[in-house]
PDB file of C-alpha atoms in Angstrom:
ATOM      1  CA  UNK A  12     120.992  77.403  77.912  1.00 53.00           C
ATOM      2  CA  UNK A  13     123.766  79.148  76.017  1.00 52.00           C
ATOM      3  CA  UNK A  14     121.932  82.510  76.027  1.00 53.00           C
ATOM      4  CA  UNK A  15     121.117  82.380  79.082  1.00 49.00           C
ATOM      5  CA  UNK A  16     124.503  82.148  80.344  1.00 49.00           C
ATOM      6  CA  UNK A  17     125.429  84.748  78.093  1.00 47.00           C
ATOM      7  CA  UNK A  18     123.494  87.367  79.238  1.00 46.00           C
ATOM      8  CA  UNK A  19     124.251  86.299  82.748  1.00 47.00           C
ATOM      9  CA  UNK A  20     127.738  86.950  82.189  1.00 42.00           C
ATOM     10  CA  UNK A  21     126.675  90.418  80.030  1.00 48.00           C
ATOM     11  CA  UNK A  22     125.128  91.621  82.888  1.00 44.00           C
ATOM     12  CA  UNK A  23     128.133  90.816  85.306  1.00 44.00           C
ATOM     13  CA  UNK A  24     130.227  92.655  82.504  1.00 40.00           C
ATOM     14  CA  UNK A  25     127.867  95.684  82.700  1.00 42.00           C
ATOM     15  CA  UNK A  26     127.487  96.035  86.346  1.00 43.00           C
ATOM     16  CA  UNK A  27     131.499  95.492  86.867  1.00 40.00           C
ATOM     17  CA  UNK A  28     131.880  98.457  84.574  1.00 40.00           C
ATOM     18  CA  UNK A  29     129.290 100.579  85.649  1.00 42.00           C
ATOM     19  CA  UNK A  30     131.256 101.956  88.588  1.00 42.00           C
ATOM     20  CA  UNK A  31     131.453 105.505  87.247  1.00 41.00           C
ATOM     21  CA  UNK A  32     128.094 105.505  86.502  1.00 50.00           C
ATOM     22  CA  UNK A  33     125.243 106.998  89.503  1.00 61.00           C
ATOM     23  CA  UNK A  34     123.050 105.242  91.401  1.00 75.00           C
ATOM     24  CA  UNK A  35     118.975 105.518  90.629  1.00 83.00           C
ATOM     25  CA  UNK A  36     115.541 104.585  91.487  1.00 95.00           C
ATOM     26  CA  UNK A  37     113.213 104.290  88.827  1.00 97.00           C
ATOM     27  CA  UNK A  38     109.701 103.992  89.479  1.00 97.00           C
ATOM     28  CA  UNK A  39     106.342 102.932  87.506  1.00 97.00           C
ATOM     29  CA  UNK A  40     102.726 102.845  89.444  1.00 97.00           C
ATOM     30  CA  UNK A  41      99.720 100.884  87.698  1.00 97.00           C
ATOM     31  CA  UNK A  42      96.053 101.937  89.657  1.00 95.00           C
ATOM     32  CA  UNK A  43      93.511 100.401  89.243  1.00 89.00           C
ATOM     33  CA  UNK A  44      90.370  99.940  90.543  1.00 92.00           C
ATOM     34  CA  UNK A  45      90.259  96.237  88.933  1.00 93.00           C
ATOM     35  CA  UNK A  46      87.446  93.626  89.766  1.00 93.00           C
ATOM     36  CA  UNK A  47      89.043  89.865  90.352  1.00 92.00           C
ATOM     37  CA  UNK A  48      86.096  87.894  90.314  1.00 90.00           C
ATOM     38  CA  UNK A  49      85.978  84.225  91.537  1.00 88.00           C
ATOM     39  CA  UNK A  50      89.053  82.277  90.310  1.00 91.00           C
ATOM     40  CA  UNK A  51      90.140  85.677  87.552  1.00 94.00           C
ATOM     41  CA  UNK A  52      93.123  86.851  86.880  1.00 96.00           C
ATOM     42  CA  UNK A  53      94.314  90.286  85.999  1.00 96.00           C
ATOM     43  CA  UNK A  54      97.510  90.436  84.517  1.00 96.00           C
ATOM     44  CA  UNK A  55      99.595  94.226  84.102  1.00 97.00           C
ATOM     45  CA  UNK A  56     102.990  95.286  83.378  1.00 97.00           C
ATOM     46  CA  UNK A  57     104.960  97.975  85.006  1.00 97.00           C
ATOM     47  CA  UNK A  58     107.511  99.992  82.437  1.00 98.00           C
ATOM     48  CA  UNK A  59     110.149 101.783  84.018  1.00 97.00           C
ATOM     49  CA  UNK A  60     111.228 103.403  80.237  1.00 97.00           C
ATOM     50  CA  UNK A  61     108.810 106.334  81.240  1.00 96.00           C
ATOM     51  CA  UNK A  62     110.956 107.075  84.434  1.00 95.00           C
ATOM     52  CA  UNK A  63     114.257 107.136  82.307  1.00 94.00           C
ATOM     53  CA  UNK A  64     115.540 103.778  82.505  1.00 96.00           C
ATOM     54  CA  UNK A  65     117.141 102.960  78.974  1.00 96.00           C
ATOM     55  CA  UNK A  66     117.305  99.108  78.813  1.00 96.00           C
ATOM     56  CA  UNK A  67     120.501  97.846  77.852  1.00 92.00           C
ATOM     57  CA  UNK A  68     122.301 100.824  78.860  1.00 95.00           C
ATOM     58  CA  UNK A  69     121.401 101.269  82.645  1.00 96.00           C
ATOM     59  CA  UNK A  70     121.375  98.593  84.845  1.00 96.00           C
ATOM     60  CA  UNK A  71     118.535  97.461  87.386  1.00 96.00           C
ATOM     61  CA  UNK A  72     120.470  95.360  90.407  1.00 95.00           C
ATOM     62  CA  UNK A  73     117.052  95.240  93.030  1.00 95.00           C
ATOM     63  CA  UNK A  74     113.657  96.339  93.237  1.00 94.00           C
ATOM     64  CA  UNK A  75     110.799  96.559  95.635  1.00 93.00           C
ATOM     65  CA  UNK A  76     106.983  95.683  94.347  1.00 93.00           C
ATOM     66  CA  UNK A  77     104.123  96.958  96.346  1.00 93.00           C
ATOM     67  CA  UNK A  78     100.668  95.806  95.476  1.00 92.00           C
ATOM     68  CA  UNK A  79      97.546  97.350  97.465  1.00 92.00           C
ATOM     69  CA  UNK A  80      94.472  95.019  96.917  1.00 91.00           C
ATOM     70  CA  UNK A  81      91.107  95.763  99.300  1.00 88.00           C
ATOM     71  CA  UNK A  82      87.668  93.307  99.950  1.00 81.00           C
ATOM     72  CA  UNK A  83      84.742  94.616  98.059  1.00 68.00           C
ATOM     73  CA  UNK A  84      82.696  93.183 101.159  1.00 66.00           C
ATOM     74  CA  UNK A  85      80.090  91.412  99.095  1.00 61.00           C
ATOM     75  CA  UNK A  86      79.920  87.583  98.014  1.00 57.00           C
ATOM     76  CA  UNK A  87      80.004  84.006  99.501  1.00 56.00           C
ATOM     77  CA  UNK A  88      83.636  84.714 100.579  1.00 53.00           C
ATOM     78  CA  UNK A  89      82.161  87.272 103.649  1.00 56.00           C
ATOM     79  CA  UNK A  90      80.335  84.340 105.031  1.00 55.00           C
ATOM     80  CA  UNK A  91      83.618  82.720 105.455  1.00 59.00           C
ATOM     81  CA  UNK A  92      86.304  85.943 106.462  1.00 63.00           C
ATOM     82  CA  UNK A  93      88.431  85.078 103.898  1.00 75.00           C
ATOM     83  CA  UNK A  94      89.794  85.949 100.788  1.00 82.00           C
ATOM     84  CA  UNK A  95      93.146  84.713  99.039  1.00 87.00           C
ATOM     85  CA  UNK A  96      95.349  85.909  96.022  1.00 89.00           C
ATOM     86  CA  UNK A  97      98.433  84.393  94.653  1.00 91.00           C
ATOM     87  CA  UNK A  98     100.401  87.500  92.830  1.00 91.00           C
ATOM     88  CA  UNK A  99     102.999  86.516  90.258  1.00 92.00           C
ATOM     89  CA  UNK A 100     105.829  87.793  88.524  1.00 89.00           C
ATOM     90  CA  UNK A 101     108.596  85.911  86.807  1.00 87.00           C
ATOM     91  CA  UNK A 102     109.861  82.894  87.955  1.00 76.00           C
ATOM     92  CA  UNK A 103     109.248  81.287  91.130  1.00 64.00           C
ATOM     93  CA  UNK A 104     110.817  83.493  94.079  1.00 66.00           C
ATOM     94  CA  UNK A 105     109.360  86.594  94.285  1.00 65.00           C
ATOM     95  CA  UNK A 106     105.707  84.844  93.890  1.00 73.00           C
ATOM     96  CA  UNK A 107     103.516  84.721  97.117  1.00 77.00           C
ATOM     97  CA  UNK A 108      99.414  84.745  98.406  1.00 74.00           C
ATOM     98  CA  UNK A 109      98.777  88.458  99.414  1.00 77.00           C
ATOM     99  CA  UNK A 110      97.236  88.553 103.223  1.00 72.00           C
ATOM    100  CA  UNK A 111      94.195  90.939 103.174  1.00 71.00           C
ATOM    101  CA  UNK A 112      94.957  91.991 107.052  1.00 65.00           C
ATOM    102  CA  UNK A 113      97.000  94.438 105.225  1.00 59.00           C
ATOM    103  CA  UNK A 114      96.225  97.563 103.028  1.00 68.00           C
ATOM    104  CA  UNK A 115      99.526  96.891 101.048  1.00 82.00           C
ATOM    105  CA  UNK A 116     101.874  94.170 100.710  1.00 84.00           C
ATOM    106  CA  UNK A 117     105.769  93.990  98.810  1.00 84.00           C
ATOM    107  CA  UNK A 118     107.078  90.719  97.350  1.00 84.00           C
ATOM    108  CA  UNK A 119     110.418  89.817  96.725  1.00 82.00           C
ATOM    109  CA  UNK A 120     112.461  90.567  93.852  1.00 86.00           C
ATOM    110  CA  UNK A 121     112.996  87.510  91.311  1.00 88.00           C
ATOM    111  CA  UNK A 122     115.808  86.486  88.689  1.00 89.00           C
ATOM    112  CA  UNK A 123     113.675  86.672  85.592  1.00 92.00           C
ATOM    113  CA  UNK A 124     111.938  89.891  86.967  1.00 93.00           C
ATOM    114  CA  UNK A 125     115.534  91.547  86.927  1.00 94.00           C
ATOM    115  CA  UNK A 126     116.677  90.300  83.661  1.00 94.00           C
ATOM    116  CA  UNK A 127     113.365  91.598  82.074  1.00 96.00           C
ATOM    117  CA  UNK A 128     113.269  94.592  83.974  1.00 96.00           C
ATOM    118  CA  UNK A 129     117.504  94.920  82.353  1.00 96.00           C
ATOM    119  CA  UNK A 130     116.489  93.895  78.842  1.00 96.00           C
ATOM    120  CA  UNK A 131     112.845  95.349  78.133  1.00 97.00           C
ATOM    121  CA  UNK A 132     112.506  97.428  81.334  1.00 97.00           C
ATOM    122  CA  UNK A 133     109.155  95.650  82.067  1.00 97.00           C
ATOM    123  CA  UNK A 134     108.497  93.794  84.767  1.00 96.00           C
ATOM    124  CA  UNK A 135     105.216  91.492  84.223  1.00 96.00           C
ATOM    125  CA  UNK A 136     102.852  90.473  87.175  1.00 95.00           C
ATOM    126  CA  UNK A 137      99.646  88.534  87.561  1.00 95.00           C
ATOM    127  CA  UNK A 138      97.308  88.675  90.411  1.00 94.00           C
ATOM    128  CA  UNK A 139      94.695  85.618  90.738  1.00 95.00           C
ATOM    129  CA  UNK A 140      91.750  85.013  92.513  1.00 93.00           C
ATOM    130  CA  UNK A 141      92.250  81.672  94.881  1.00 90.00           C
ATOM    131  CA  UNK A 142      89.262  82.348  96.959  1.00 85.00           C
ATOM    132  CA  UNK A 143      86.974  85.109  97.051  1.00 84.00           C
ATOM    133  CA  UNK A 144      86.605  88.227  94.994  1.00 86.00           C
ATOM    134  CA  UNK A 145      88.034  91.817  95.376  1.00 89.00           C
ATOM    135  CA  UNK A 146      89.887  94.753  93.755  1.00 91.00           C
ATOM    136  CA  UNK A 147      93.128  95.577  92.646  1.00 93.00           C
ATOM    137  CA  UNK A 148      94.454  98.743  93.643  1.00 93.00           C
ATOM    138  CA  UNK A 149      97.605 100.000  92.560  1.00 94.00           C
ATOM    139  CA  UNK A 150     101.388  98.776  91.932  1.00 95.00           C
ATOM    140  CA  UNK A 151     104.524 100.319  92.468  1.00 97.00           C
ATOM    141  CA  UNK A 152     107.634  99.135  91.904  1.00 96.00           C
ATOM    142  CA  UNK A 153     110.698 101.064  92.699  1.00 97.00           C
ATOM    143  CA  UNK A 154     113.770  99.355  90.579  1.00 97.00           C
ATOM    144  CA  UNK A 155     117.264 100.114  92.054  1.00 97.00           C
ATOM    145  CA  UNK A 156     120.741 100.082  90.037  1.00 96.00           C
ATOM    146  CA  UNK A 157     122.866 102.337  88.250  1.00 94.00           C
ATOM    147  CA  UNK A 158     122.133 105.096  85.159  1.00 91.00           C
ATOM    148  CA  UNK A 159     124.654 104.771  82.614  1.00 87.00           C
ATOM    149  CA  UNK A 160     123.156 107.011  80.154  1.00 67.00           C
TER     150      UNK A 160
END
């Protein structure tokens, strides 16, 4: 509980002093095409390192994840019309069930997501099959926050 606190308050500390510093987005895009079958998972990470983003030196204060998953239009789950995915990413908030009626869908940003994405510059996410089969995609988050570097 300690370190957690700890690098809560370190990452106060480095946002309060990052005022000179500019503001960026960094972005990282993971395509697929990925088969979910029945009740699968496929787990990824983004890695915002390749778009500049030095961990411990800049600092990530929001992001936006957009995750594009489409019906392969085969399988039990067309008898029915439906199809249901549960996407997660660290901690609770920022999980949620993806609605096919769209062709992409973003999810909410999440605590552990941003002190990952500030001390590795990862950002982990899991996509599971709840009903139905189908294919993932693409990705793309776009972290927000300040280059220090």
């Amino acid at each position: 509980m300690k370190k957690l606190g700890f690098l809560f308050c370190s990452l106060i500390l480095v946002f309060c002093l990052a005022g000179v510093a500019g503001a960026m987005p960094w972005t990282d895009t993971v395509t697929g095409p990925y088969k979910i079958d029945w009740y699968g998972t496929y787990t990824y990470q983004h890695d915002i390192t390749y778009d500049g983003f030095v961990p411990g030196v800049d600092l990530v204060t929001n992001y936006a994840l957009t995750i594009g998953l489409y019906d392969d239009r085969s399988g039990l789950d067309e008898l029915f019309g439906l199809e249901v995915a549960y996407i997660s990413q660290p901690c609770l908030l920022g999980d949620g069930l993806y609605n096919f009626a769209y062709q992409n869908q973003d999810f909410g940003v999440s605590l552990l997501g941003l002190i990952q994405l500030n001390l590795f510059g990862t950002l982990d996410v899991s996509i599971t099959s709840l009903w139905g089969d189908f294919y993932f995609g693409s990705s793309v988050l776009t972290a927000y926050g300040i280059e220090n570097s």
